[in-house]
Amino acid sequence: EAGVAQSPRYKIIEKRQSVAFWCNPISGHATLYWYQQILGQGPKLLIQFQNNGVVDDSQLPKDRFSAERLKGVDSTLKIQPAKLEDSAVYLCASSLPPPGLEQYFGPGTRLTVT
Amino acid sequence: RKEVEQDPGPFNVPEGATVAFNCTYSNSASQSFFWYRQDCRKEPKLLMSVYSSGNEDGRFTAQLNRASQYISLLIRDSKLSDSATYLCVPLEGFQKLVFGTGTRLLVSP
C-alpha cells in the first residue's frame, strides 16, 4: 500500500516569497493533517481536515498560512509571505476515521527561509 | 505549564541496557496516549498505543498513571537500532494528537 506522498521534499526561498506544499494521503483516509516541526521540537498541528471540511485550524497563522482540500483527497498548504521563523519541516499525515487513530506521516517538506 | 513535558535527553546507554522515559501531560481529559518514534531526519512512526493502564510489546512497555497524569516507556535489552527520538503523544478532542518535544536515545556498542 502506498504511503503518504509529499512534494517537494526540499525548498529554499527568501523571506517575503510564497511557497506551496502538496500532500496525497493514503487512499481511503478521510482525515488529513498538516504539522509544522521546528528543529528540536515535536510536530505542531497546523490544520486538520475531515474529508474536505476543516476540523481544527486553531494553530494555523491565518494571516500568512492557508490550506485547502477541495475534493477530500489531495491537500495543499501555502505560506504567503514567508518569514524566517517559518523554516521547519512540514509534515502531512492521514488517518482513517475512529477507531483507526494511528496517523501515518509523509516524509515531509524541509523549508528553509533565508 | 506545557501540554506535554518530556526530558529531551539525550540518554546515552550501552547495548543491552534497560532505559525508561517519562512524560507528563496537562489535559486530564486525555483518554488515549501514544508513543511515536522518530529517526533523525525522518517522519514519526507509531511505536505503541496506550489505552488503559499500560501496554507491552516485546521489549517495549508503556505504563499510564492517570492520577498523576504521567506516562512512561521502558525499553529492555536496548539495540543499536533503538537509537531515535521518542515522542509522547496524548490524544485530545477529535483525533488531535499533541506531541511532546521528544526524548532522544543513543544506544552505543
Short mmCIF file of C-alpha atoms in Angstrom, two decimals:
data_model
loop_
_atom_site.label_atom_id
_atom_site.label_comp_id
_atom_site.label_asym_id
_atom_site.label_seq_id
_atom_site.Cartn_x
_atom_site.Cartn_y
_atom_site.Cartn_z
CA GLU A 1 0.00 0.00 0.00
CA ALA A 2 1.39 3.40 -0.93
CA GLY A 3 2.14 5.76 1.93
CA VAL A 4 1.52 9.46 2.29
CA ALA A 5 3.19 11.37 -0.52
CA GLN A 6 4.53 14.89 -0.21
CA SER A 7 6.29 17.26 -2.56
CA PRO A 8 8.61 18.95 -2.84
CA ARG A 9 10.99 17.30 -0.37
CA TYR A 10 13.12 20.41 -0.01
CA LYS A 11 12.51 24.09 -0.68
CA ILE A 12 14.66 27.16 -0.17
CA ILE A 13 13.07 30.58 -0.53
CA GLU A 14 13.77 34.15 0.51
CA LYS A 15 11.67 35.87 3.13
CA ARG A 16 8.52 37.52 1.81
CA GLN A 17 8.28 34.96 -1.03
CA SER A 18 5.44 32.47 -1.36
CA VAL A 19 5.61 28.70 -1.23
CA ALA A 20 3.18 25.81 -1.60
CA PHE A 21 3.37 22.23 -0.43
CA TRP A 22 1.37 19.30 -1.72
CA CYS A 23 0.16 16.16 0.04
CA ASN A 24 -1.53 13.00 -1.20
CA PRO A 25 -2.83 10.88 1.70
CA ILE A 26 -3.22 7.13 1.87
CA SER A 27 -6.19 6.01 -0.20
CA GLY A 28 -9.37 5.90 1.86
CA HIS A 29 -8.05 8.03 4.70
CA ALA A 30 -10.67 10.67 5.37
CA THR A 31 -8.67 12.66 7.91
CA LEU A 32 -5.66 14.71 6.82
CA TYR A 33 -3.33 16.77 8.99
CA TRP A 34 -0.62 19.34 8.38
CA TYR A 35 2.06 19.71 11.03
CA GLN A 36 4.98 22.08 11.44
CA GLN A 37 8.09 20.67 13.09
CA ILE A 38 10.77 23.14 14.06
CA LEU A 39 14.22 21.70 14.76
CA GLY A 40 14.40 20.26 18.27
CA GLN A 41 10.65 20.32 18.81
CA GLY A 42 7.78 17.91 18.34
CA PRO A 43 5.33 18.32 15.46
CA LYS A 44 2.74 21.05 15.98
CA LEU A 45 -0.69 20.65 14.39
CA LEU A 46 -1.49 23.44 11.93
CA ILE A 47 -4.74 22.19 10.44
CA GLN A 48 -6.90 19.06 10.41
CA PHE A 49 -9.35 18.13 7.65
CA GLN A 50 -12.15 15.59 7.78
CA ASN A 51 -12.84 14.88 4.11
CA ASN A 52 -12.84 18.41 2.67
CA GLY A 53 -14.02 20.17 5.83
CA VAL A 54 -11.79 21.85 8.42
CA VAL A 55 -11.99 20.26 11.88
CA ASP A 56 -9.29 22.29 13.64
CA ASP A 57 -7.22 25.21 12.40
CA SER A 58 -6.76 26.94 15.75
CA GLN A 59 -2.95 26.96 15.47
CA LEU A 60 -2.76 28.00 11.82
CA PRO A 61 -1.33 31.54 11.42
CA LYS A 62 -4.13 32.60 9.12
CA ASP A 63 -2.55 35.91 8.18
CA ARG A 64 0.06 34.07 6.14
CA PHE A 65 -0.84 30.37 6.02
CA SER A 66 -3.69 28.78 4.10
CA ALA A 67 -4.65 25.22 3.31
CA GLU A 68 -7.26 23.50 1.23
CA ARG A 69 -8.51 20.04 0.45
CA LEU A 70 -11.03 20.71 -2.27
CA LYS A 71 -12.03 17.19 -3.31
CA GLY A 72 -11.42 15.48 0.00
CA VAL A 73 -8.23 13.81 -1.21
CA ASP A 74 -5.10 15.87 -2.02
CA SER A 75 -4.25 18.93 0.00
CA THR A 76 -2.06 21.98 -0.43
CA LEU A 77 -0.55 24.21 2.26
CA LYS A 78 0.56 27.69 1.28
CA ILE A 79 2.66 30.31 3.02
CA GLN A 80 2.46 33.89 1.76
CA PRO A 81 4.60 35.79 2.61
CA ALA A 82 7.19 33.59 4.30
CA LYS A 83 9.15 34.69 7.36
CA LEU A 84 12.47 33.42 8.67
CA GLU A 85 10.71 31.67 11.56
CA ASP A 86 8.74 29.54 9.09
CA SER A 87 11.88 27.47 8.47
CA ALA A 88 10.82 24.00 9.52
CA VAL A 89 9.74 20.59 8.25
CA TYR A 90 6.12 20.50 7.15
CA LEU A 91 4.63 17.08 7.71
CA CYS A 92 1.42 15.76 6.25
CA ALA A 93 -0.35 12.84 7.92
CA SER A 94 -3.53 10.92 7.31
CA SER A 95 -5.71 8.51 9.24
CA LEU A 96 -8.89 6.51 9.00
CA PRO A 97 -11.94 7.73 10.91
CA PRO A 98 -12.21 6.40 14.51
CA PRO A 99 -11.38 3.88 15.81
CA GLY A 100 -8.38 3.87 13.44
CA LEU A 101 -6.47 6.51 15.30
CA GLU A 102 -2.97 5.78 14.01
CA GLN A 103 -1.67 8.68 11.96
CA TYR A 104 0.59 7.86 9.05
CA PHE A 105 3.10 10.54 8.20
CA GLY A 106 4.62 11.51 4.89
CA PRO A 107 8.36 12.20 4.54
CA GLY A 108 7.85 15.93 4.98
CA THR A 109 8.97 19.05 3.15
CA ARG A 110 12.01 20.77 4.59
CA LEU A 111 11.60 24.53 4.15
CA THR A 112 14.46 26.98 4.58
CA VAL A 113 13.64 30.68 4.52
CA THR A 114 16.67 32.94 4.03
CA ARG B 1 2.67 24.58 32.02
CA LYS B 2 3.40 22.83 28.70
CA GLU B 3 0.75 20.44 27.41
CA VAL B 4 3.29 17.61 27.25
CA GLU B 5 6.63 17.58 29.04
CA GLN B 6 9.50 15.26 28.28
CA ASP B 7 13.17 15.22 29.21
CA PRO B 8 14.90 15.99 25.88
CA GLY B 9 17.96 13.88 26.80
CA PRO B 10 19.99 12.56 25.17
CA PHE B 11 20.00 9.32 27.10
CA ASN B 12 23.25 7.51 26.31
CA VAL B 13 23.06 3.79 27.10
CA PRO B 14 25.08 0.72 26.12
CA GLU B 15 23.60 -2.13 24.12
CA GLY B 16 21.60 -4.47 26.32
CA ALA B 17 20.72 -1.84 28.88
CA THR B 18 17.24 -1.05 30.13
CA VAL B 19 16.14 2.56 29.80
CA ALA B 20 12.98 4.39 30.80
CA PHE B 21 11.50 7.66 29.60
CA ASN B 22 8.89 9.68 31.43
CA CYS B 23 6.25 12.06 30.18
CA THR B 24 3.71 14.26 31.94
CA TYR B 25 0.63 15.75 30.31
CA SER B 26 -1.60 18.61 31.41
CA ASN B 27 -5.01 17.72 29.94
CA SER B 28 -6.74 15.43 32.42
CA ALA B 29 -9.44 14.70 29.81
CA SER B 30 -6.99 12.84 27.54
CA GLN B 31 -8.08 9.23 27.27
CA SER B 32 -5.66 7.72 24.80
CA PHE B 33 -1.92 8.00 24.54
CA PHE B 34 0.73 7.03 22.06
CA TRP B 35 4.46 6.72 21.80
CA TYR B 36 5.84 7.64 18.40
CA ARG B 37 9.39 7.02 17.28
CA GLN B 38 11.22 9.48 15.04
CA ASP B 39 14.56 8.67 13.44
CA CYS B 40 16.88 11.51 12.52
CA ARG B 41 15.50 13.48 9.55
CA LYS B 42 12.61 11.05 9.15
CA GLU B 43 8.90 11.18 9.84
CA PRO B 44 7.35 9.99 13.13
CA LYS B 45 6.05 6.43 13.22
CA LEU B 46 3.72 4.85 15.75
CA LEU B 47 5.53 2.68 18.30
CA MET B 48 2.81 1.89 20.84
CA SER B 49 -0.72 2.80 21.83
CA VAL B 50 -1.76 3.07 25.49
CA TYR B 51 -5.49 2.96 26.17
CA SER B 52 -5.73 1.58 29.70
CA SER B 53 -3.12 1.29 32.43
CA GLY B 54 -0.40 0.02 30.13
CA ASN B 55 0.72 -1.97 27.16
CA GLU B 56 3.58 -4.33 26.39
CA ASP B 57 5.02 -5.20 23.01
CA GLY B 58 8.16 -7.29 23.04
CA ARG B 59 10.97 -5.27 24.60
CA PHE B 60 8.78 -2.20 24.98
CA THR B 61 6.44 -1.49 27.90
CA ALA B 62 4.30 1.60 28.30
CA GLN B 63 2.58 2.49 31.57
CA LEU B 64 -0.06 5.09 32.28
CA ASN B 65 -0.83 6.72 35.61
CA ARG B 66 -3.95 8.84 35.13
CA ALA B 67 -3.98 10.14 38.71
CA SER B 68 -0.52 11.64 38.26
CA GLN B 69 -1.01 12.38 34.53
CA TYR B 70 2.15 10.52 33.79
CA ILE B 71 3.19 8.05 31.06
CA SER B 72 6.37 6.05 30.84
CA LEU B 73 8.11 3.98 28.20
CA LEU B 74 10.51 1.21 29.20
CA ILE B 75 12.88 -0.36 26.69
CA ARG B 76 14.60 -3.57 27.72
CA ASP B 77 17.70 -5.07 26.10
CA SER B 78 18.43 -1.94 24.06
CA LYS B 79 19.58 -2.39 20.48
CA LEU B 80 21.66 -0.04 18.35
CA SER B 81 18.59 0.31 16.13
CA ASP B 82 16.61 1.75 19.06
CA SER B 83 18.57 5.00 18.72
CA ALA B 84 15.93 7.59 17.88
CA THR B 85 13.75 10.28 19.41
CA TYR B 86 10.70 9.02 21.31
CA LEU B 87 7.67 11.29 21.27
CA CYS B 88 4.98 11.15 23.94
CA VAL B 89 1.59 11.91 22.40
CA PRO B 90 -1.73 12.31 24.24
CA LEU B 91 -4.91 12.33 22.18
CA GLU B 92 -7.16 15.35 22.68
CA GLY B 93 -10.50 16.14 21.16
CA PHE B 94 -11.37 14.69 17.76
CA GLN B 95 -8.29 12.74 16.69
CA LYS B 96 -5.97 15.59 17.71
CA LEU B 97 -2.51 14.41 18.73
CA VAL B 98 -0.44 16.72 20.93
CA PHE B 99 3.24 15.93 20.54
CA GLY B 100 5.89 16.42 23.19
CA THR B 101 9.35 17.62 22.20
CA GLY B 102 10.64 14.07 22.42
CA THR B 103 13.40 12.26 24.28
CA ARG B 104 16.49 11.39 22.34
CA LEU B 105 18.02 7.94 22.90
CA LEU B 106 21.52 6.96 21.80
CA VAL B 107 22.46 3.29 22.13
CA SER B 108 26.18 2.61 21.82
CA PRO B 109 28.06 -0.67 21.17
#
